[in-house]
């Protein structure tokens, strides 16, 4: 059984690859081959019990999607994207990768499906985002709330969702789109993403470093751990499509909490000395951006379909300490 | 002041052209030039007080959209579309015209906008459809209800809406998308569209002909007259974009009524002898299709913004008799 991961070099892509290498199976079937693709060549996971091919290319370039799916992978994880900030700054690049790229991929699969008389019909898991929603929001964004994005990234993801649902309805493939919460705690270095502080204020103090908090403690946001994100992807690959029904795009579960609640969880898990490493430096630009973001969701459909996330921020911090710090706090 | 109408040969396009020829002005400015485009050459309206150019081409072909907007029209009405049934049967053609065609048009305008340093920023009125919604529905489809279409046509319109909103947000043009109700009473011959009977059962009896009713009288649907559709387009061209805000796509007002209520209105307006020309011939295929359609909407935003439609089916019938039958019933 053959798996293709597009966007395999990103943080979630790497963690998904490692999980599949550890499990050796997906949806009850043994994995015999994995193709890992990204714009930079992904690293093959150590000790995978299956053959691994790594490839680097621009998947939105003409003919690239066709090459990627030519081997008829049984499962396709489509994680490739230009992130929100870059898609906003570089309009052409964002649309080319996030919209044309995704559409080319869906089209390449459709062509194989038609050539095979419908026999080739892979499960396609598409990572969407809560950025498909745009303020003003209800207190909790419910499953039937309209997608009125306020960024080009959110627009491109919302279009991808519509295409995924229509290609699935027509039987060209079997798609499931998952709207990821903000992933927290992101491992690695602090980055300049406007959302970076949600992770920075946990990761850096736990590693003995100072971190800057640019917003007030009453800012509320929607989080899930990298481990949960991988769990969503696996569950989206394994779930019965008939149970999902025609509405193929699902808001994933997550945890709604304020920055103040994040800090109190850090205090409970790691103590006052760690919390003292958070420096408050309000940044009007970030305050403005974050004020337009989703604060809370009601992901009833995903919960009913068996998707699971953390239920406390303490748990999100513990996942980070276990998965990234070998269980140790600096 | 220059107006471009794409899809000008269709029923609504023709009526819009006639209305503009009669008014001679739009948004308080005198019209000096109109370019009428469609896949077949549109007819220039009689006695228009402005220059009229008629053009025929496939607007989705490479380079065509650029040619259409090269004259920098101040108002662009984008009415071109492959209709629902054909888009469902011919997947490639539907996506090519309804999605690629619309995107090409938006891109061509963006290029002119950028070349002019932002000075060229036309109002773009895009005709969308209640087909962006897919069952199951709430009792009334409210403005924040998600677009989860169950047809390729609805998908293509929903994508067009997202692009329109994002290109507008980025300042490339000033777009307003309007979701038209089913247009009733459609003039002309009975056609094979699944929705045709809503008009056929009024138009044909009024013209002395028999008409077939393929569904039961309790089927409820959402209607507006051709005259209202033209009114929506004019108002969408004239409305203050700031009042619309970032959510640029609006469900238009309409009238929700059952087929039974349509028939009773026909009886009030035209009498028993006219109603007796309706023959009941249930068609399971049409019954199934129609069961997935929108029955009622709550178009609060559009109403607050001043869009107006008929408030009784009697009025819709009278509009047809006035506009199409010269006030006379057969």
XYZ file of C-alpha atoms in Angstrom:
660
model
C 0.000 0.000 0.000
C 1.451 3.279 -1.203
C 1.260 6.657 0.560
C 2.082 10.061 -0.899
C 2.752 13.041 1.354
C 2.940 16.439 -0.342
C 4.433 19.006 1.996
C 6.400 16.309 3.842
C 9.283 18.604 4.901
C 7.110 20.871 7.044
C 6.727 20.411 10.778
C 3.430 18.505 10.579
C 4.588 16.565 7.509
C 7.721 15.360 9.314
C 5.744 14.303 12.375
C 3.196 12.487 10.189
C 6.011 10.656 8.389
C 7.587 9.609 11.688
C 4.262 8.355 12.995
C 3.606 6.311 9.831
C 7.154 4.886 10.014
C 6.483 3.832 13.603
C 3.014 2.386 12.883
C 4.020 0.723 9.582
C 0.331 0.612 8.658
C -2.639 2.838 7.889
C -6.340 1.963 7.877
C -5.422 -1.616 8.818
C -3.159 -2.108 5.799
C 0.603 -2.536 5.763
C 2.459 0.374 4.165
C 4.864 -0.892 1.511
C 5.930 2.404 0.004
C 5.927 6.101 0.879
C 6.659 9.002 -1.453
C 7.659 12.155 0.401
C 7.506 15.390 -1.539
C 8.150 19.050 -0.781
C 9.707 22.102 -2.358
C 12.906 21.122 -0.495
C 13.753 17.444 -0.336
C 12.196 15.840 2.756
C 14.273 13.593 5.040
C 13.399 9.897 4.999
C 12.364 8.770 8.501
C 14.882 6.530 10.317
C 13.965 2.845 10.444
C 10.806 2.980 8.334
C 9.545 -0.570 7.618
C 8.702 0.427 4.034
C 10.441 1.827 0.941
C 10.774 5.616 0.991
C 11.247 7.888 -2.022
C 12.003 11.561 -1.420
C 11.374 14.205 -4.076
C 11.755 17.965 -4.362
C 9.878 20.137 -6.888
C 7.323 22.910 -7.241
C 4.136 20.807 -7.218
C 2.182 23.662 -8.831
C 4.373 23.646 -11.961
C 2.738 22.184 -15.096
C 3.051 18.399 -15.160
C 4.354 18.043 -11.584
C 1.104 16.894 -9.999
C 0.708 14.286 -12.736
C 4.189 12.923 -11.937
C 3.439 12.800 -8.225
C 0.270 10.737 -8.591
C 1.388 8.611 -11.566
C 2.269 5.751 -9.165
C -1.393 5.718 -8.015
C -0.849 6.152 -4.287
C -3.690 4.734 -2.176
C -3.558 7.626 0.282
C -2.546 11.176 -0.545
C -1.866 13.662 2.238
C -1.877 17.179 0.776
C -0.136 19.420 3.322
C 1.671 21.742 0.902
C 0.962 25.452 1.344
C 2.381 28.927 1.317
C 1.656 30.154 4.841
C -0.703 32.974 5.696
C 1.778 35.834 5.987
C 3.626 35.000 2.776
C 0.388 34.411 0.822
C -0.736 37.873 1.935
C 2.518 39.521 0.822
C 2.989 37.581 -2.414
C -0.469 37.380 -3.982
C 0.669 35.522 -7.112
C 2.714 32.928 -5.253
C -0.045 32.249 -2.737
C -2.651 31.675 -5.454
C -0.212 29.650 -7.562
C 0.712 27.200 -4.805
C -2.379 27.155 -2.624
C -5.078 27.316 -5.297
C -3.619 26.321 -8.688
C -1.365 23.735 -7.025
C -4.221 22.087 -5.153
C -6.502 22.197 -8.197
C -3.759 20.697 -10.431
C -3.371 17.884 -7.914
C -7.113 17.193 -7.829
C -7.220 17.308 -11.643
C -4.295 14.891 -11.976
C -6.106 12.426 -9.721
C -9.334 12.889 -11.709
C -7.551 12.073 -14.961
C -6.195 8.811 -13.465
C -9.627 8.037 -12.043
C -11.253 8.468 -15.451
C -8.498 6.545 -17.262
C -9.028 3.643 -14.848
C -12.800 3.653 -15.368
C -13.253 4.828 -11.773
C -11.136 2.053 -10.231
C -8.451 4.429 -8.967
C -10.106 6.461 -6.198
C -7.637 7.345 -3.457
C -8.411 8.895 -0.099
C -7.133 12.477 -0.256
C -6.564 14.253 3.056
C -6.369 18.024 2.623
C -5.151 20.306 5.403
C -7.303 23.383 5.570
C -7.323 25.971 8.330
C -9.556 27.987 10.624
C -8.378 30.911 8.448
C -11.327 30.033 6.165
C -13.398 31.924 8.747
C -13.362 35.710 9.017
C -14.611 38.040 11.759
C -17.179 38.918 12.990
C -17.650 35.482 14.558
C -20.312 33.927 16.748
C -19.087 33.041 20.271
C -18.287 29.576 18.973
C -17.829 29.011 15.251
C -20.271 26.223 14.440
C -20.009 23.734 11.596
C -22.550 25.531 9.353
C -20.932 28.979 9.752
C -20.056 30.608 6.418
C -16.466 30.732 5.191
C -15.833 34.454 4.651
C -12.039 34.615 4.943
C -10.207 37.892 5.483
C -6.875 36.720 4.055
C -5.801 35.389 0.674
C -4.531 32.250 2.454
C -7.973 31.662 3.970
C -9.572 32.279 0.563
C -7.265 29.762 -1.116
C -7.990 27.146 1.561
C -11.754 27.764 1.281
C -11.557 27.277 -2.499
C -9.559 24.075 -1.974
C -12.324 22.838 0.336
C -15.015 23.517 -2.273
C -13.053 21.719 -4.996
C -12.310 18.775 -2.692
C -16.013 18.392 -1.877
C -17.118 18.614 -5.531
C -14.469 16.217 -6.871
C -15.453 13.816 -4.087
C -19.181 14.181 -4.834
C -18.457 13.369 -8.482
C -16.534 10.237 -7.433
C -13.106 11.283 -8.778
C -11.474 10.648 -5.406
C -12.477 10.287 -1.787
C -11.511 13.502 -0.018
C -11.573 14.702 3.568
C -10.568 18.263 4.411
C -9.542 19.125 7.951
C -9.403 22.657 9.349
C -6.492 22.648 11.721
C -6.456 24.803 14.866
C -3.329 26.847 15.523
C -0.693 24.238 16.315
C 0.760 24.784 19.753
C 3.417 24.232 21.015
C 5.306 24.489 17.699
C 8.819 23.083 18.101
C 11.864 24.893 16.689
C 13.053 28.480 16.764
C 10.756 31.487 17.352
C 9.529 32.745 13.975
C 8.010 36.010 12.831
C 4.524 34.630 12.183
C 1.951 36.794 13.943
C 0.765 33.644 15.732
C 4.282 32.691 16.858
C 3.932 34.058 20.389
C 1.280 31.465 21.344
C 4.044 28.851 21.122
C 7.024 31.066 21.973
C 5.725 31.907 25.457
C 5.620 28.202 26.324
C 8.530 26.704 24.367
C 11.186 29.306 25.150
C 10.649 29.509 28.934
C 10.614 25.687 29.102
C 14.003 25.736 27.332
C 15.415 28.340 29.761
C 14.991 31.264 27.337
C 13.045 34.500 27.548
C 9.986 34.982 25.325
C 8.028 38.078 24.339
C 4.254 38.312 24.825
C 2.980 41.025 22.430
C -0.749 40.876 23.323
C -2.833 41.086 26.488
C -3.600 38.028 28.594
C -7.306 38.090 27.705
C -6.651 37.176 24.049
C -8.505 33.907 23.387
C -7.486 31.446 20.663
C -7.983 27.886 19.407
C -5.158 25.372 19.871
C -4.152 21.760 19.344
C -0.768 20.056 19.754
C 1.373 18.777 16.881
C 0.600 15.269 18.187
C -3.135 15.963 17.820
C -2.577 17.361 14.308
C -0.961 14.064 13.286
C -3.828 12.218 14.957
C -6.323 14.247 12.887
C -4.501 13.373 9.663
C -4.424 9.654 10.460
C -8.086 9.632 11.485
C -9.031 11.595 8.348
C -7.258 8.941 6.273
C -9.004 6.057 8.054
C -12.528 7.395 8.557
C -15.520 5.971 6.646
C -16.347 8.518 3.943
C -20.041 7.605 3.996
C -20.184 8.676 7.634
C -18.681 12.047 6.704
C -21.339 12.597 4.022
C -21.230 15.253 1.301
C -19.880 17.995 3.564
C -16.298 16.837 3.356
C -14.585 19.658 5.238
C -14.487 19.492 8.997
C -13.401 21.929 11.687
C -11.069 19.917 13.892
C -11.467 19.847 17.669
C -9.170 22.004 19.728
C -8.873 23.845 22.969
C -10.074 27.409 23.419
C -8.106 29.293 26.037
C -6.812 32.746 26.810
C -3.144 33.682 26.926
C -3.614 34.121 30.687
C -4.876 30.533 30.923
C -1.880 29.369 28.874
C 0.425 31.084 31.384
C -1.377 29.628 34.398
C -1.093 26.161 32.836
C 2.640 26.751 32.358
C 2.876 27.772 36.020
C 1.111 24.547 37.117
C 3.250 22.322 34.909
C 6.651 24.067 35.226
C 6.523 26.573 38.095
C 6.927 30.303 38.718
C 10.569 30.507 37.676
C 9.696 29.320 34.169
C 6.730 31.714 33.891
C 8.997 34.599 34.962
C 10.835 34.233 31.630
C 7.800 35.739 29.753
C 8.331 39.446 29.011
C 5.335 41.648 28.210
C 6.001 43.924 25.211
C 2.689 44.965 23.602
C 2.894 45.173 19.794
C -0.014 47.153 18.239
C 0.445 45.478 14.832
C 0.141 41.976 16.279
C -2.708 43.028 18.589
C -4.644 44.233 15.522
C -4.011 41.084 13.458
C -4.926 38.724 16.283
C -8.170 40.593 17.031
C -9.569 39.229 13.737
C -8.813 35.598 14.538
C -11.122 32.807 15.620
C -11.379 32.487 19.405
C -13.514 29.418 19.871
C -15.200 26.733 17.797
C -17.935 24.161 18.241
C -16.577 21.253 16.180
C -19.572 18.981 16.829
C -19.333 17.029 13.576
C -15.642 16.216 13.990
C -16.159 15.150 17.610
C -19.076 12.912 16.581
C -16.840 11.407 13.876
C -14.198 10.503 16.471
C -11.565 13.225 16.025
C -9.805 13.945 19.335
C -7.733 16.826 20.705
C -6.389 17.943 24.082
C -8.931 19.123 26.645
C -6.604 21.303 28.764
C -3.628 23.508 28.016
C -1.692 21.638 30.752
C -2.006 18.582 28.503
C -0.747 20.541 25.466
C 2.328 21.591 27.473
C 2.941 18.026 28.703
C 2.755 16.745 25.100
C 5.470 19.245 24.184
C 7.665 18.225 27.138
C 7.262 14.527 26.257
C 7.634 14.796 22.471
C 10.244 17.552 22.179
C 12.141 17.806 25.461
C 12.554 14.157 26.390
C 10.419 14.834 29.469
C 12.818 17.464 30.872
C 12.307 21.165 31.690
C 15.287 23.542 31.692
C -18.873 56.356 -18.725
C -18.285 52.858 -20.106
C -20.170 49.683 -19.178
C -19.198 46.115 -20.016
C -21.766 43.315 -19.839
C -20.401 39.778 -20.137
C -23.204 37.319 -20.791
C -25.294 40.019 -22.467
C -27.186 37.639 -24.782
C -28.881 35.726 -21.963
C -32.369 36.550 -20.744
C -31.218 38.656 -17.765
C -28.394 40.231 -19.813
C -30.837 41.352 -22.486
C -33.222 42.824 -19.944
C -30.355 44.619 -18.182
C -29.196 46.068 -21.505
C -32.708 47.293 -22.322
C -33.052 48.887 -18.890
C -29.690 50.686 -19.231
C -30.642 51.854 -22.738
C -33.876 53.268 -21.303
C -32.196 54.899 -18.256
C -29.159 56.177 -20.206
C -27.339 56.490 -16.874
C -25.986 54.408 -13.992
C -25.016 55.542 -10.506
C -25.907 59.101 -11.478
C -23.521 59.173 -14.446
C -24.397 59.310 -18.121
C -23.506 56.151 -20.029
C -21.473 57.009 -23.128
C -20.501 53.501 -24.214
C -21.596 49.915 -23.663
C -19.734 46.786 -24.676
C -22.004 43.740 -24.899
C -20.313 40.374 -24.939
C -21.456 36.770 -25.036
C -20.545 33.484 -26.655
C -23.068 34.392 -29.364
C -23.180 38.005 -30.486
C -25.671 39.997 -28.393
C -28.235 42.265 -30.035
C -27.714 46.002 -29.543
C -30.767 47.516 -27.807
C -32.982 49.708 -29.967
C -32.622 53.444 -29.393
C -29.795 53.344 -26.846
C -28.559 56.896 -26.137
C -24.939 55.654 -26.087
C -22.493 53.848 -28.376
C -22.887 50.064 -28.352
C -20.257 47.523 -29.338
C -21.299 43.865 -29.587
C -18.757 41.050 -29.390
C -18.833 37.255 -29.477
C -16.072 35.015 -28.114
C -15.291 32.405 -25.474
C -14.364 34.719 -22.595
C -12.520 31.889 -20.825
C -10.033 31.444 -23.711
C -6.500 32.731 -23.008
C -6.251 36.462 -23.671
C -10.005 37.053 -24.107
C -10.652 38.572 -20.675
C -7.710 40.960 -21.207
C -9.265 42.118 -24.500
C -12.668 42.639 -22.877
C -11.373 44.881 -20.085
C -8.629 46.638 -22.084
C -10.951 49.624 -22.600
C -11.149 50.029 -18.802
C -14.921 49.893 -18.369
C -16.154 51.687 -15.242
C -18.777 49.039 -14.515
C -18.463 45.363 -15.362
C -21.513 43.097 -15.131
C -20.337 39.482 -15.160
C -23.379 37.353 -15.998
C -21.660 34.704 -18.131
C -22.171 31.119 -17.006
C -22.741 27.566 -18.071
C -26.046 26.710 -16.386
C -26.468 24.155 -13.652
C -27.578 21.167 -15.721
C -24.881 21.574 -18.364
C -22.145 22.197 -15.771
C -23.185 18.953 -14.093
C -23.054 16.985 -17.354
C -19.894 18.579 -18.795
C -17.500 18.880 -15.858
C -14.632 20.358 -17.886
C -16.757 22.961 -19.640
C -18.444 24.075 -16.416
C -15.124 24.571 -14.619
C -13.564 26.218 -17.674
C -16.292 28.836 -18.124
C -17.628 29.298 -14.598
C -14.371 29.076 -12.634
C -11.402 29.662 -14.954
C -13.374 32.222 -16.969
C -14.350 34.234 -13.893
C -10.848 33.996 -12.428
C -9.285 35.095 -15.741
C -11.608 38.088 -15.782
C -10.704 39.051 -12.204
C -7.003 38.604 -13.015
C -7.244 40.771 -16.136
C -8.802 43.554 -14.068
C -6.103 43.140 -11.386
C -3.357 43.530 -13.966
C -4.895 46.801 -15.207
C -5.360 47.938 -11.617
C -1.685 47.326 -10.834
C -0.496 48.873 -14.118
C -2.490 52.008 -13.280
C -1.073 52.221 -9.757
C -4.497 51.396 -8.338
C -6.309 54.157 -10.266
C -8.377 51.723 -12.334
C -10.774 50.068 -9.885
C -14.108 49.261 -11.529
C -17.266 48.091 -9.818
C -17.681 44.412 -10.744
C -21.153 42.919 -10.323
C -21.047 39.124 -10.280
C -24.190 37.015 -10.577
C -24.025 34.131 -8.176
C -26.862 31.812 -7.252
C -28.664 30.174 -4.339
C -27.065 26.988 -5.752
C -24.052 27.862 -3.549
C -26.161 26.363 -0.744
C -26.687 22.621 -0.361
C -29.185 20.639 1.709
C -29.813 20.063 4.558
C -30.968 23.640 5.096
C -32.308 25.571 8.057
C -35.968 26.673 7.660
C -34.661 29.945 6.252
C -31.128 30.145 4.837
C -29.556 33.020 6.767
C -26.692 35.218 5.584
C -24.017 33.400 7.653
C -25.043 29.917 6.500
C -22.161 27.937 4.986
C -21.877 27.447 1.239
C -21.770 23.662 0.824
C -23.012 23.258 -2.738
C -24.243 19.921 -4.093
C -23.614 20.716 -7.756
C -20.522 21.669 -9.744
C -22.327 24.857 -10.806
C -22.889 25.815 -7.180
C -19.240 25.012 -6.411
C -18.030 27.195 -9.273
C -20.246 30.082 -8.160
C -19.074 29.712 -4.542
C -15.439 29.833 -5.694
C -16.221 32.920 -7.787
C -17.678 34.550 -4.664
C -14.531 33.832 -2.638
C -12.265 35.239 -5.359
C -14.472 38.308 -5.779
C -14.294 39.036 -2.045
C -10.515 38.556 -1.849
C -9.714 40.627 -4.956
C -11.993 43.339 -3.550
C -10.351 43.162 -0.091
C -6.952 43.588 -1.741
C -8.227 46.655 -3.633
C -7.867 45.251 -7.169
C -11.483 46.070 -7.970
C -14.713 46.824 -6.154
C -16.884 43.725 -6.366
C -20.416 42.869 -5.327
C -21.733 39.334 -5.765
C -25.469 38.731 -5.818
C -27.091 35.339 -5.278
C -30.126 35.356 -7.534
C -33.310 33.495 -6.603
C -34.871 31.302 -9.272
C -36.089 33.765 -11.876
C -39.831 33.433 -12.398
C -41.670 33.889 -14.724
C -38.941 33.216 -17.311
C -40.128 34.376 -20.750
C -39.637 32.258 -23.845
C -40.245 28.622 -24.643
C -40.460 25.838 -22.037
C -36.979 24.365 -21.553
C -35.715 21.130 -20.056
C -34.114 22.684 -16.964
C -35.345 20.892 -13.859
C -36.552 24.267 -12.571
C -38.435 25.060 -15.770
C -41.846 24.043 -14.473
C -41.945 26.896 -11.918
C -42.239 29.277 -14.883
C -43.947 26.928 -17.332
C -47.053 26.493 -15.161
C -47.614 30.270 -15.196
C -46.339 31.368 -18.611
C -47.927 28.655 -20.759
C -51.476 28.832 -19.300
C -51.373 32.645 -19.577
C -50.503 32.178 -23.264
C -53.359 29.722 -23.794
C -51.121 26.628 -23.713
C -51.066 23.565 -21.498
C -48.195 23.133 -19.035
C -46.966 20.106 -17.094
C -46.529 20.200 -13.307
C -44.091 17.362 -12.413
C -44.001 17.853 -8.595
C -46.555 18.081 -5.820
C -48.185 21.358 -4.821
C -46.403 21.474 -1.460
C -42.973 22.022 -3.060
C -41.644 25.348 -1.732
C -39.114 27.476 -3.598
C -37.512 30.947 -3.743
C -38.500 33.285 -6.589
C -37.991 36.749 -8.019
C -39.122 38.241 -11.345
C -36.792 39.107 -14.242
C -37.610 42.761 -13.491
C -36.375 42.308 -9.900
C -33.219 40.564 -11.159
C -32.416 43.630 -13.275
C -33.172 45.830 -10.259
C -30.704 43.784 -8.166
C -27.987 44.242 -10.801
C -28.527 48.006 -11.017
C -28.587 48.380 -7.232
C -25.459 46.213 -6.892
C -23.733 48.540 -9.362
C -24.788 51.685 -7.503
C -24.479 50.641 -3.852
C -21.792 52.086 -1.560
C -19.142 49.386 -1.183
C -18.218 50.548 2.312
C -21.767 49.823 3.438
C -21.481 46.289 2.055
C -18.265 45.691 4.023
C -15.842 42.807 3.477
C -18.562 40.178 2.974
C -19.187 41.071 -0.642
C -21.613 38.314 -1.560
C -25.271 38.808 -0.760
C -28.305 36.555 -0.926
C -30.880 38.585 -2.818
C -34.426 39.011 -1.540
C -37.124 36.889 -3.056
C -40.463 35.322 -2.398
C -40.853 31.921 -0.796
C -43.985 30.131 -1.877
C -45.298 26.687 -2.663
C -46.382 25.495 -6.069
C -49.927 25.424 -4.654
C -49.593 29.106 -3.720
C -48.284 29.870 -7.224
C -51.387 28.218 -8.688
C -53.768 30.054 -6.348
C -52.103 33.347 -7.315
C -52.594 32.454 -10.982
C -56.278 31.757 -10.247
C -56.672 35.172 -8.570
C -54.917 37.013 -11.375
C -56.189 35.067 -14.414
C -59.098 32.849 -13.368
C -60.083 29.177 -13.256
C -59.976 28.618 -17.022
C -56.281 29.549 -17.128
C -55.452 27.367 -14.114
C -57.230 24.430 -15.772
C -54.441 24.366 -18.399
C -51.996 22.913 -15.795
C -51.649 19.128 -16.142
C -50.298 17.087 -13.232
C -47.724 14.508 -14.389
C -45.414 13.588 -11.482
C -41.799 13.020 -12.582
C -39.718 11.118 -9.980
C -36.418 12.465 -11.394
C -37.497 16.093 -11.071
C -39.098 15.448 -7.667
C -35.732 14.127 -6.424
C -33.673 17.029 -7.819
C -36.014 19.685 -6.477
C -36.058 18.125 -2.995
C -32.428 19.271 -2.565
C -33.147 22.894 -3.439
C -33.439 25.936 -1.198
C -36.983 26.606 -0.060
C -36.710 29.857 1.839
C -34.085 32.453 2.728
C -33.665 35.235 5.244
C -31.809 37.836 3.138
C -31.515 40.364 6.002
C -28.309 41.994 4.790
C -29.570 42.584 1.256
C -32.856 44.008 2.548
C -30.979 46.346 4.915
C -28.841 47.437 1.959
C -31.928 48.375 -0.042
C -32.350 45.450 -2.452
C -36.038 44.904 -3.263
C -38.086 42.037 -4.683
C -41.760 41.121 -5.055
C -43.689 40.345 -1.885
C -46.454 38.214 -3.415
C -46.621 35.742 -6.270
C -49.613 37.695 -7.639
C -47.161 40.560 -8.169
C -44.667 38.254 -9.936
C -47.444 37.166 -12.322
C -48.534 40.774 -12.945
C -44.927 41.749 -13.761
C -44.891 38.972 -16.378
C -48.202 40.092 -17.874
C -46.995 43.716 -18.040
C -43.462 43.091 -19.292
C -44.015 40.138 -21.634
C -47.680 40.038 -22.637
C -48.427 43.724 -23.134
C -50.931 43.485 -20.287
C -53.056 40.821 -22.022
C -53.977 37.267 -20.996
C -54.882 34.684 -23.656
